[in-house]
Amino acid sequence: MKLSTLTLAAIMTAGAAIAGPVAPADVVFSEGAVAASLSGQPGDVANGAKIMSSKKLGNCIACHEVTALSEAPFHGEVGPLLDGVGDRWNQAELRGILSNAKLTYEGTVMPAYYKVDGFNRPGKAYTGKAADGPLDPLLSAQQIEDVVAFLMTLKDE
Amino acid sequence: ISTPFMASADADDDQLVVNGEIEMITKAPAPAHLADALDEVISGWHMRSDETQEMQADDFDNPAMIFVEQAQDDWNTVMGTKDKSCASCHDNVEDSMAGVRTVYPKWNDAKETVYTMEMQINDCLTDGMGADAWKKSGAKMARMEALISVQSRGMPMNVAIDGPAEATWEQGKDLYYSRTGQLDLSCASCHEENYGNRIRSDHLSQGHINGFPVYRLKNSKLTTPHGRFKGCVRDTRAETYKPGSAEFIALELYVASRGNGLSVEAPSVRN
């Protein structure tokens, strides 16, 4: 179907008005970093803290210690202590590490939280069964933004 | 303020002597084929809490021993159309099965494939006794494997990886280092790169199977190697392989070979 300039303009305006999240396949990485917010919205610090502690969501503390989250039980030792991470990395770099840590750390064991393809034997969550359709990313665009916002508060001193 | 962080916890230096007499080799120089990866192989027993460790040090405290007793009854029970029990052909399990566990999985010449102990037991049931095979990794199978393994306690694992078994061993090695699932982790990600580290509340071991079948406090049951592998693969958000599958047989051979030199500890106790 051939679109007239008018309908095309209308679609584009509508598109801009409901600017949805960037799809995992469309994320633009530059040396591992991602400049723009994935959701187009700012992140929520408190929700980011919740996502990091929750086993059902980010489960980040399974591998990382975070002093600011010391009320949540069982912090792991597989990854580095995240205290001061907001000084070590800027927002775009943290967004990149979360979306696909392998682009920052080659071969890392840290999972890619905003990636949906290229996996070997992808399963249906933790059931052990084969995935029965396209995968959802481990965290949504907004959840990534929330976690990035929380990580940015982890400054030394 | 409370500090939930665990003290950095490597393998402890405790010694495992079962019933005050069976001295277990729980740390050993890594077998030659692992030279690039590890210096020392360490039993998962070292990564468990003192209470859990102690349960394994005395058969009266080891909750798995009840299953071993049940398997002793199975051993003497006539089953199948040929009116035979295991004892009809193998007499005393203490004598006939001593050392058997240390070499499984192993190449079976007649069948021209690598055999797990489970496959051998099912052959004995079907061909030798005219009975039905037991469910792969099921409760009856696990307890019989435990009974047979007890006869080798303390002896070092010594599975063969060369000769005709080599191709299967290579397949198992590939699987060990292949990342799976949406978390994109391999066995090595956790058990080679991170043993000694905590992952959430769990203290990661090197993932050996010298203690299998293990009694898990979590569900009060015996778990077979394939049952454990399945759980670990599932935890990578992957589609698992099935217990008894060619993949898990190969992986069992490979994982067993990583523990060559460690004593047979089965039935061990884990959380």
mmCIF file with all atom_site columns, C-alpha atoms in Angstrom, chain B residues 44-235:
data_model
loop_
_atom_site.group_PDB
_atom_site.id
_atom_site.type_symbol
_atom_site.label_atom_id
_atom_site.label_alt_id
_atom_site.label_comp_id
_atom_site.label_asym_id
_atom_site.label_entity_id
_atom_site.label_seq_id
_atom_site.pdbx_PDB_ins_code
_atom_site.Cartn_x
_atom_site.Cartn_y
_atom_site.Cartn_z
_atom_site.occupancy
_atom_site.B_iso_or_equiv
_atom_site.pdbx_formal_charge
_atom_site.auth_seq_id
_atom_site.auth_comp_id
_atom_site.auth_asym_id
_atom_site.auth_atom_id
_atom_site.pdbx_PDB_model_num
ATOM 1   C CA . GLY B 1 44  ? 31.009 -30.348 47.898 1.00 0.00 ? 44  GLY B CA 1
ATOM 2   C CA . TRP B 1 45  ? 30.984 -31.544 51.519 1.00 0.00 ? 45  TRP B CA 1
ATOM 3   C CA . HIS B 1 46  ? 33.441 -28.751 52.347 1.00 0.00 ? 46  HIS B CA 1
ATOM 4   C CA . MET B 1 47  ? 30.968 -26.083 51.256 1.00 0.00 ? 47  MET B CA 1
ATOM 5   C CA . ARG B 1 48  ? 28.197 -27.204 53.561 1.00 0.00 ? 48  ARG B CA 1
ATOM 6   C CA . SER B 1 49  ? 27.417 -26.007 57.085 1.00 0.00 ? 49  SER B CA 1
ATOM 7   C CA . ASP B 1 50  ? 28.899 -27.804 60.089 1.00 0.00 ? 50  ASP B CA 1
ATOM 8   C CA . GLU B 1 51  ? 25.513 -29.301 60.965 1.00 0.00 ? 51  GLU B CA 1
ATOM 9   C CA . THR B 1 52  ? 25.037 -30.718 57.488 1.00 0.00 ? 52  THR B CA 1
ATOM 10  C CA . GLN B 1 53  ? 28.607 -31.983 57.433 1.00 0.00 ? 53  GLN B CA 1
ATOM 11  C CA . GLU B 1 54  ? 28.148 -33.779 60.727 1.00 0.00 ? 54  GLU B CA 1
ATOM 12  C CA . MET B 1 55  ? 25.057 -35.617 59.535 1.00 0.00 ? 55  MET B CA 1
ATOM 13  C CA . GLN B 1 56  ? 27.179 -37.282 56.916 1.00 0.00 ? 56  GLN B CA 1
ATOM 14  C CA . ALA B 1 57  ? 29.884 -38.331 59.354 1.00 0.00 ? 57  ALA B CA 1
ATOM 15  C CA . ASP B 1 58  ? 27.784 -40.964 61.118 1.00 0.00 ? 58  ASP B CA 1
ATOM 16  C CA . ASP B 1 59  ? 25.383 -43.444 59.567 1.00 0.00 ? 59  ASP B CA 1
ATOM 17  C CA . PHE B 1 60  ? 23.032 -43.084 62.532 1.00 0.00 ? 60  PHE B CA 1
ATOM 18  C CA . ASP B 1 61  ? 22.669 -39.386 61.751 1.00 0.00 ? 61  ASP B CA 1
ATOM 19  C CA . ASN B 1 62  ? 22.634 -39.718 57.972 1.00 0.00 ? 62  ASN B CA 1
ATOM 20  C CA . PRO B 1 63  ? 18.981 -39.593 56.893 1.00 0.00 ? 63  PRO B CA 1
ATOM 21  C CA . ALA B 1 64  ? 19.875 -41.325 53.623 1.00 0.00 ? 64  ALA B CA 1
ATOM 22  C CA . MET B 1 65  ? 20.690 -44.593 55.358 1.00 0.00 ? 65  MET B CA 1
ATOM 23  C CA . ILE B 1 66  ? 17.027 -45.507 55.648 1.00 0.00 ? 66  ILE B CA 1
ATOM 24  C CA . PHE B 1 67  ? 16.881 -45.625 51.856 1.00 0.00 ? 67  PHE B CA 1
ATOM 25  C CA . VAL B 1 68  ? 19.975 -47.801 51.784 1.00 0.00 ? 68  VAL B CA 1
ATOM 26  C CA . GLU B 1 69  ? 18.198 -50.229 54.121 1.00 0.00 ? 69  GLU B CA 1
ATOM 27  C CA . GLN B 1 70  ? 15.165 -50.276 51.850 1.00 0.00 ? 70  GLN B CA 1
ATOM 28  C CA . ALA B 1 71  ? 17.411 -51.030 48.890 1.00 0.00 ? 71  ALA B CA 1
ATOM 29  C CA . GLN B 1 72  ? 18.946 -53.896 50.858 1.00 0.00 ? 72  GLN B CA 1
ATOM 30  C CA . ASP B 1 73  ? 15.447 -55.378 51.010 1.00 0.00 ? 73  ASP B CA 1
ATOM 31  C CA . ASP B 1 74  ? 14.992 -54.802 47.280 1.00 0.00 ? 74  ASP B CA 1
ATOM 32  C CA . TRP B 1 75  ? 18.324 -56.559 46.705 1.00 0.00 ? 75  TRP B CA 1
ATOM 33  C CA . ASN B 1 76  ? 16.976 -59.728 48.295 1.00 0.00 ? 76  ASN B CA 1
ATOM 34  C CA . THR B 1 77  ? 13.485 -59.543 46.789 1.00 0.00 ? 77  THR B CA 1
ATOM 35  C CA . VAL B 1 78  ? 12.575 -61.941 44.013 1.00 0.00 ? 78  VAL B CA 1
ATOM 36  C CA . MET B 1 79  ? 11.169 -59.969 41.083 1.00 0.00 ? 79  MET B CA 1
ATOM 37  C CA . GLY B 1 80  ? 10.104 -60.696 37.519 1.00 0.00 ? 80  GLY B CA 1
ATOM 38  C CA . THR B 1 81  ? 9.286  -63.784 35.522 1.00 0.00 ? 81  THR B CA 1
ATOM 39  C CA . LYS B 1 82  ? 12.587 -65.526 36.133 1.00 0.00 ? 82  LYS B CA 1
ATOM 40  C CA . ASP B 1 83  ? 12.157 -65.774 39.897 1.00 0.00 ? 83  ASP B CA 1
ATOM 41  C CA . LYS B 1 84  ? 15.399 -64.084 40.690 1.00 0.00 ? 84  LYS B CA 1
ATOM 42  C CA . SER B 1 85  ? 16.598 -61.407 43.048 1.00 0.00 ? 85  SER B CA 1
ATOM 43  C CA . CYS B 1 86  ? 19.732 -59.330 42.663 1.00 0.00 ? 86  CYS B CA 1
ATOM 44  C CA . ALA B 1 87  ? 21.260 -61.644 45.259 1.00 0.00 ? 87  ALA B CA 1
ATOM 45  C CA . SER B 1 88  ? 20.597 -64.684 43.066 1.00 0.00 ? 88  SER B CA 1
ATOM 46  C CA . CYS B 1 89  ? 23.341 -63.553 40.734 1.00 0.00 ? 89  CYS B CA 1
ATOM 47  C CA . HIS B 1 90  ? 25.410 -61.178 42.849 1.00 0.00 ? 90  HIS B CA 1
ATOM 48  C CA . ASP B 1 91  ? 25.226 -62.782 46.328 1.00 0.00 ? 91  ASP B CA 1
ATOM 49  C CA . ASN B 1 92  ? 26.310 -60.377 49.032 1.00 0.00 ? 92  ASN B CA 1
ATOM 50  C CA . VAL B 1 93  ? 26.216 -56.794 47.899 1.00 0.00 ? 93  VAL B CA 1
ATOM 51  C CA . GLU B 1 94  ? 29.149 -56.049 50.250 1.00 0.00 ? 94  GLU B CA 1
ATOM 52  C CA . ASP B 1 95  ? 31.429 -58.350 48.308 1.00 0.00 ? 95  ASP B CA 1
ATOM 53  C CA . SER B 1 96  ? 30.123 -58.254 44.763 1.00 0.00 ? 96  SER B CA 1
ATOM 54  C CA . MET B 1 97  ? 29.671 -54.499 44.519 1.00 0.00 ? 97  MET B CA 1
ATOM 55  C CA . ALA B 1 98  ? 32.794 -53.278 46.344 1.00 0.00 ? 98  ALA B CA 1
ATOM 56  C CA . GLY B 1 99  ? 34.617 -50.832 44.065 1.00 0.00 ? 99  GLY B CA 1
ATOM 57  C CA . VAL B 1 100 ? 31.922 -50.839 41.366 1.00 0.00 ? 100 VAL B CA 1
ATOM 58  C CA . ARG B 1 101 ? 30.832 -47.260 41.976 1.00 0.00 ? 101 ARG B CA 1
ATOM 59  C CA . THR B 1 102 ? 34.349 -45.860 41.414 1.00 0.00 ? 102 THR B CA 1
ATOM 60  C CA . VAL B 1 103 ? 34.383 -46.782 37.712 1.00 0.00 ? 103 VAL B CA 1
ATOM 61  C CA . TYR B 1 104 ? 30.882 -45.758 36.619 1.00 0.00 ? 104 TYR B CA 1
ATOM 62  C CA . PRO B 1 105 ? 29.901 -44.515 34.075 1.00 0.00 ? 105 PRO B CA 1
ATOM 63  C CA . LYS B 1 106 ? 31.990 -46.888 32.009 1.00 0.00 ? 106 LYS B CA 1
ATOM 64  C CA . TRP B 1 107 ? 32.228 -48.312 28.532 1.00 0.00 ? 107 TRP B CA 1
ATOM 65  C CA . ASN B 1 108 ? 30.106 -51.415 27.997 1.00 0.00 ? 108 ASN B CA 1
ATOM 66  C CA . ASP B 1 109 ? 31.777 -53.625 25.416 1.00 0.00 ? 109 ASP B CA 1
ATOM 67  C CA . ALA B 1 110 ? 28.753 -55.724 24.572 1.00 0.00 ? 110 ALA B CA 1
ATOM 68  C CA . LYS B 1 111 ? 26.464 -52.709 24.113 1.00 0.00 ? 111 LYS B CA 1
ATOM 69  C CA . GLU B 1 112 ? 29.191 -50.584 22.545 1.00 0.00 ? 112 GLU B CA 1
ATOM 70  C CA . THR B 1 113 ? 28.205 -47.507 24.466 1.00 0.00 ? 113 THR B CA 1
ATOM 71  C CA . VAL B 1 114 ? 28.913 -45.742 27.747 1.00 0.00 ? 114 VAL B CA 1
ATOM 72  C CA . TYR B 1 115 ? 26.831 -47.225 30.530 1.00 0.00 ? 115 TYR B CA 1
ATOM 73  C CA . THR B 1 116 ? 25.676 -45.529 33.686 1.00 0.00 ? 116 THR B CA 1
ATOM 74  C CA . MET B 1 117 ? 25.054 -47.726 36.712 1.00 0.00 ? 117 MET B CA 1
ATOM 75  C CA . GLU B 1 118 ? 21.384 -47.071 36.184 1.00 0.00 ? 118 GLU B CA 1
ATOM 76  C CA . MET B 1 119 ? 21.490 -48.558 32.672 1.00 0.00 ? 119 MET B CA 1
ATOM 77  C CA . GLN B 1 120 ? 23.244 -51.664 33.996 1.00 0.00 ? 120 GLN B CA 1
ATOM 78  C CA . ILE B 1 121 ? 20.704 -52.112 36.769 1.00 0.00 ? 121 ILE B CA 1
ATOM 79  C CA . ASN B 1 122 ? 17.834 -51.818 34.301 1.00 0.00 ? 122 ASN B CA 1
ATOM 80  C CA . ASP B 1 123 ? 19.474 -54.413 32.044 1.00 0.00 ? 123 ASP B CA 1
ATOM 81  C CA . CYS B 1 124 ? 19.753 -56.766 35.009 1.00 0.00 ? 124 CYS B CA 1
ATOM 82  C CA . LEU B 1 125 ? 16.093 -56.168 35.826 1.00 0.00 ? 125 LEU B CA 1
ATOM 83  C CA . THR B 1 126 ? 14.760 -56.686 32.307 1.00 0.00 ? 126 THR B CA 1
ATOM 84  C CA . ASP B 1 127 ? 17.136 -59.220 30.749 1.00 0.00 ? 127 ASP B CA 1
ATOM 85  C CA . GLY B 1 128 ? 18.405 -60.950 33.869 1.00 0.00 ? 128 GLY B CA 1
ATOM 86  C CA . MET B 1 129 ? 15.199 -61.084 35.870 1.00 0.00 ? 129 MET B CA 1
ATOM 87  C CA . GLY B 1 130 ? 12.328 -60.621 33.425 1.00 0.00 ? 130 GLY B CA 1
ATOM 88  C CA . ALA B 1 131 ? 11.144 -57.679 35.507 1.00 0.00 ? 131 ALA B CA 1
ATOM 89  C CA . ASP B 1 132 ? 10.123 -54.155 34.531 1.00 0.00 ? 132 ASP B CA 1
ATOM 90  C CA . ALA B 1 133 ? 12.821 -51.518 34.298 1.00 0.00 ? 133 ALA B CA 1
ATOM 91  C CA . TRP B 1 134 ? 12.810 -48.918 37.064 1.00 0.00 ? 134 TRP B CA 1
ATOM 92  C CA . LYS B 1 135 ? 12.105 -45.289 36.344 1.00 0.00 ? 135 LYS B CA 1
ATOM 93  C CA . LYS B 1 136 ? 15.214 -43.378 35.352 1.00 0.00 ? 136 LYS B CA 1
ATOM 94  C CA . SER B 1 137 ? 16.420 -41.322 38.309 1.00 0.00 ? 137 SER B CA 1
ATOM 95  C CA . GLY B 1 138 ? 13.351 -42.523 40.249 1.00 0.00 ? 138 GLY B CA 1
ATOM 96  C CA . ALA B 1 139 ? 13.261 -43.293 43.977 1.00 0.00 ? 139 ALA B CA 1
ATOM 97  C CA . LYS B 1 140 ? 13.858 -47.058 43.641 1.00 0.00 ? 140 LYS B CA 1
ATOM 98  C CA . MET B 1 141 ? 16.749 -46.542 41.280 1.00 0.00 ? 141 MET B CA 1
ATOM 99  C CA . ALA B 1 142 ? 18.313 -43.877 43.464 1.00 0.00 ? 142 ALA B CA 1
ATOM 100 C CA . ARG B 1 143 ? 18.212 -46.008 46.589 1.00 0.00 ? 143 ARG B CA 1
ATOM 101 C CA . MET B 1 144 ? 19.696 -49.041 44.816 1.00 0.00 ? 144 MET B CA 1
ATOM 102 C CA . GLU B 1 145 ? 22.495 -46.839 43.503 1.00 0.00 ? 145 GLU B CA 1
ATOM 103 C CA . ALA B 1 146 ? 23.009 -45.616 47.059 1.00 0.00 ? 146 ALA B CA 1
ATOM 104 C CA . LEU B 1 147 ? 23.267 -49.184 48.384 1.00 0.00 ? 147 LEU B CA 1
ATOM 105 C CA . ILE B 1 148 ? 25.766 -50.123 45.687 1.00 0.00 ? 148 ILE B CA 1
ATOM 106 C CA . SER B 1 149 ? 27.755 -46.914 46.227 1.00 0.00 ? 149 SER B CA 1
ATOM 107 C CA . VAL B 1 150 ? 28.020 -47.507 49.978 1.00 0.00 ? 150 VAL B CA 1
ATOM 108 C CA . GLN B 1 151 ? 30.130 -50.565 49.197 1.00 0.00 ? 151 GLN B CA 1
ATOM 109 C CA . SER B 1 152 ? 32.790 -48.249 47.700 1.00 0.00 ? 152 SER B CA 1
ATOM 110 C CA . ARG B 1 153 ? 32.805 -45.551 50.345 1.00 0.00 ? 153 ARG B CA 1
ATOM 111 C CA . GLY B 1 154 ? 36.245 -44.062 50.838 1.00 0.00 ? 154 GLY B CA 1
ATOM 112 C CA . MET B 1 155 ? 37.627 -45.482 47.584 1.00 0.00 ? 155 MET B CA 1
ATOM 113 C CA . PRO B 1 156 ? 38.756 -42.845 45.075 1.00 0.00 ? 156 PRO B CA 1
ATOM 114 C CA . MET B 1 157 ? 36.687 -42.214 41.964 1.00 0.00 ? 157 MET B CA 1
ATOM 115 C CA . ASN B 1 158 ? 38.483 -43.528 38.937 1.00 0.00 ? 158 ASN B CA 1
ATOM 116 C CA . VAL B 1 159 ? 36.378 -43.408 35.785 1.00 0.00 ? 159 VAL B CA 1
ATOM 117 C CA . ALA B 1 160 ? 38.129 -44.087 32.477 1.00 0.00 ? 160 ALA B CA 1
ATOM 118 C CA . ILE B 1 161 ? 38.007 -41.321 29.917 1.00 0.00 ? 161 ILE B CA 1
ATOM 119 C CA . ASP B 1 162 ? 40.166 -42.720 27.149 1.00 0.00 ? 162 ASP B CA 1
ATOM 120 C CA . GLY B 1 163 ? 39.721 -45.573 24.711 1.00 0.00 ? 163 GLY B CA 1
ATOM 121 C CA . PRO B 1 164 ? 36.199 -46.141 23.454 1.00 0.00 ? 164 PRO B CA 1
ATOM 122 C CA . ALA B 1 165 ? 34.678 -43.817 26.064 1.00 0.00 ? 165 ALA B CA 1
ATOM 123 C CA . GLU B 1 166 ? 36.608 -40.818 24.806 1.00 0.00 ? 166 GLU B CA 1
ATOM 124 C CA . ALA B 1 167 ? 34.061 -39.532 22.275 1.00 0.00 ? 167 ALA B CA 1
ATOM 125 C CA . THR B 1 168 ? 31.312 -39.544 24.898 1.00 0.00 ? 168 THR B CA 1
ATOM 126 C CA . TRP B 1 169 ? 33.635 -37.851 27.366 1.00 0.00 ? 169 TRP B CA 1
ATOM 127 C CA . GLU B 1 170 ? 34.368 -35.111 24.798 1.00 0.00 ? 170 GLU B CA 1
ATOM 128 C CA . GLN B 1 171 ? 30.645 -34.637 24.276 1.00 0.00 ? 171 GLN B CA 1
ATOM 129 C CA . GLY B 1 172 ? 30.200 -34.278 28.028 1.00 0.00 ? 172 GLY B CA 1
ATOM 130 C CA . LYS B 1 173 ? 33.008 -31.764 28.173 1.00 0.00 ? 173 LYS B CA 1
ATOM 131 C CA . ASP B 1 174 ? 31.367 -29.680 25.428 1.00 0.00 ? 174 ASP B CA 1
ATOM 132 C CA . LEU B 1 175 ? 28.127 -29.691 27.367 1.00 0.00 ? 175 LEU B CA 1
ATOM 133 C CA . TYR B 1 176 ? 29.929 -28.674 30.562 1.00 0.00 ? 176 TYR B CA 1
ATOM 134 C CA . TYR B 1 177 ? 31.329 -25.568 28.936 1.00 0.00 ? 177 TYR B CA 1
ATOM 135 C CA . SER B 1 178 ? 28.248 -24.677 26.837 1.00 0.00 ? 178 SER B CA 1
ATOM 136 C CA . ARG B 1 179 ? 26.193 -21.804 28.114 1.00 0.00 ? 179 ARG B CA 1
ATOM 137 C CA . THR B 1 180 ? 22.462 -22.385 28.182 1.00 0.00 ? 180 THR B CA 1
ATOM 138 C CA . GLY B 1 181 ? 19.268 -20.507 28.776 1.00 0.00 ? 181 GLY B CA 1
ATOM 139 C CA . GLN B 1 182 ? 18.399 -16.864 28.999 1.00 0.00 ? 182 GLN B CA 1
ATOM 140 C CA . LEU B 1 183 ? 20.876 -16.423 31.860 1.00 0.00 ? 183 LEU B CA 1
ATOM 141 C CA . ASP B 1 184 ? 23.520 -17.771 29.492 1.00 0.00 ? 184 ASP B CA 1
ATOM 142 C CA . LEU B 1 185 ? 25.507 -19.754 32.054 1.00 0.00 ? 185 LEU B CA 1
ATOM 143 C CA . SER B 1 186 ? 27.463 -22.993 31.751 1.00 0.00 ? 186 SER B CA 1
ATOM 144 C CA . CYS B 1 187 ? 28.320 -25.497 34.462 1.00 0.00 ? 187 CYS B CA 1
ATOM 145 C CA . ALA B 1 188 ? 31.780 -23.910 34.445 1.00 0.00 ? 188 ALA B CA 1
ATOM 146 C CA . SER B 1 189 ? 30.341 -20.403 35.061 1.00 0.00 ? 189 SER B CA 1
ATOM 147 C CA . CYS B 1 190 ? 29.256 -21.522 38.495 1.00 0.00 ? 190 CYS B CA 1
ATOM 148 C CA . HIS B 1 191 ? 31.334 -24.573 39.444 1.00 0.00 ? 191 HIS B CA 1
ATOM 149 C CA . GLU B 1 192 ? 34.702 -23.742 37.887 1.00 0.00 ? 192 GLU B CA 1
ATOM 150 C CA . GLU B 1 193 ? 34.843 -19.924 37.829 1.00 0.00 ? 193 GLU B CA 1
ATOM 151 C CA . ASN B 1 194 ? 32.948 -19.328 41.051 1.00 0.00 ? 194 ASN B CA 1
ATOM 152 C CA . TYR B 1 195 ? 33.281 -22.253 43.442 1.00 0.00 ? 195 TYR B CA 1
ATOM 153 C CA . GLY B 1 196 ? 33.820 -20.999 46.966 1.00 0.00 ? 196 GLY B CA 1
ATOM 154 C CA . ASN B 1 197 ? 31.672 -17.928 46.238 1.00 0.00 ? 197 ASN B CA 1
ATOM 155 C CA . ARG B 1 198 ? 28.163 -17.469 47.469 1.00 0.00 ? 198 ARG B CA 1
ATOM 156 C CA . ILE B 1 199 ? 25.369 -17.172 44.961 1.00 0.00 ? 199 ILE B CA 1
ATOM 157 C CA . ARG B 1 200 ? 22.436 -15.879 46.953 1.00 0.00 ? 200 ARG B CA 1
ATOM 158 C CA . SER B 1 201 ? 22.290 -18.148 50.030 1.00 0.00 ? 201 SER B CA 1
ATOM 159 C CA . ASP B 1 202 ? 24.150 -21.024 48.397 1.00 0.00 ? 202 ASP B CA 1
ATOM 160 C CA . HIS B 1 203 ? 27.852 -21.659 48.774 1.00 0.00 ? 203 HIS B CA 1
ATOM 161 C CA . LEU B 1 204 ? 29.022 -22.837 45.354 1.00 0.00 ? 204 LEU B CA 1
ATOM 162 C CA . SER B 1 205 ? 30.955 -26.104 45.211 1.00 0.00 ? 205 SER B CA 1
ATOM 163 C CA . GLN B 1 206 ? 32.890 -27.533 42.301 1.00 0.00 ? 206 GLN B CA 1
ATOM 164 C CA . GLY B 1 207 ? 29.806 -29.579 41.422 1.00 0.00 ? 207 GLY B CA 1
ATOM 165 C CA . HIS B 1 208 ? 31.257 -33.080 41.795 1.00 0.00 ? 208 HIS B CA 1
ATOM 166 C CA . ILE B 1 209 ? 29.175 -36.234 41.892 1.00 0.00 ? 209 ILE B CA 1
ATOM 167 C CA . ASN B 1 210 ? 31.340 -38.385 44.165 1.00 0.00 ? 210 ASN B CA 1
ATOM 168 C CA . GLY B 1 211 ? 28.647 -37.960 46.830 1.00 0.00 ? 211 GLY B CA 1
ATOM 169 C CA . PHE B 1 212 ? 25.735 -39.068 44.649 1.00 0.00 ? 212 PHE B CA 1
ATOM 170 C CA . PRO B 1 213 ? 23.053 -40.116 45.144 1.00 0.00 ? 213 PRO B CA 1
ATOM 171 C CA . VAL B 1 214 ? 22.760 -37.340 47.732 1.00 0.00 ? 214 VAL B CA 1
ATOM 172 C CA . TYR B 1 215 ? 20.139 -36.866 50.392 1.00 0.00 ? 215 TYR B CA 1
ATOM 173 C CA . ARG B 1 216 ? 18.770 -33.344 50.121 1.00 0.00 ? 216 ARG B CA 1
ATOM 174 C CA . LEU B 1 217 ? 17.440 -31.790 53.302 1.00 0.00 ? 217 LEU B CA 1
ATOM 175 C CA . LYS B 1 218 ? 15.359 -29.503 51.109 1.00 0.00 ? 218 LYS B CA 1
ATOM 176 C CA . ASN B 1 219 ? 13.011 -32.288 50.001 1.00 0.00 ? 219 ASN B CA 1
ATOM 177 C CA . SER B 1 220 ? 14.041 -35.242 52.197 1.00 0.00 ? 220 SER B CA 1
ATOM 178 C CA . LYS B 1 221 ? 14.786 -37.385 49.171 1.00 0.00 ? 221 LYS B CA 1
ATOM 179 C CA . LEU B 1 222 ? 17.684 -38.941 47.340 1.00 0.00 ? 222 LEU B CA 1
ATOM 180 C CA . THR B 1 223 ? 18.751 -37.047 44.223 1.00 0.00 ? 223 THR B CA 1
ATOM 181 C CA . THR B 1 224 ? 20.629 -38.679 41.353 1.00 0.00 ? 224 THR B CA 1
ATOM 182 C CA . PRO B 1 225 ? 23.264 -36.892 39.259 1.00 0.00 ? 225 PRO B CA 1
ATOM 183 C CA . HIS B 1 226 ? 20.803 -36.457 36.403 1.00 0.00 ? 226 HIS B CA 1
ATOM 184 C CA . GLY B 1 227 ? 18.240 -35.000 38.790 1.00 0.00 ? 227 GLY B CA 1
ATOM 185 C CA . ARG B 1 228 ? 20.786 -32.462 39.987 1.00 0.00 ? 228 ARG B CA 1
ATOM 186 C CA . PHE B 1 229 ? 21.953 -31.606 36.466 1.00 0.00 ? 229 PHE B CA 1
ATOM 187 C CA . LYS B 1 230 ? 18.355 -31.006 35.473 1.00 0.00 ? 230 LYS B CA 1
ATOM 188 C CA . GLY B 1 231 ? 17.856 -28.564 38.336 1.00 0.00 ? 231 GLY B CA 1
ATOM 189 C CA . CYS B 1 232 ? 21.047 -26.682 37.535 1.00 0.00 ? 232 CYS B CA 1
ATOM 190 C CA . VAL B 1 233 ? 20.216 -26.381 33.820 1.00 0.00 ? 233 VAL B CA 1
ATOM 191 C CA . ARG B 1 234 ? 16.693 -25.257 34.673 1.00 0.00 ? 234 ARG B CA 1
ATOM 192 C CA . ASP B 1 235 ? 18.176 -22.527 36.851 1.00 0.00 ? 235 ASP B CA 1
#
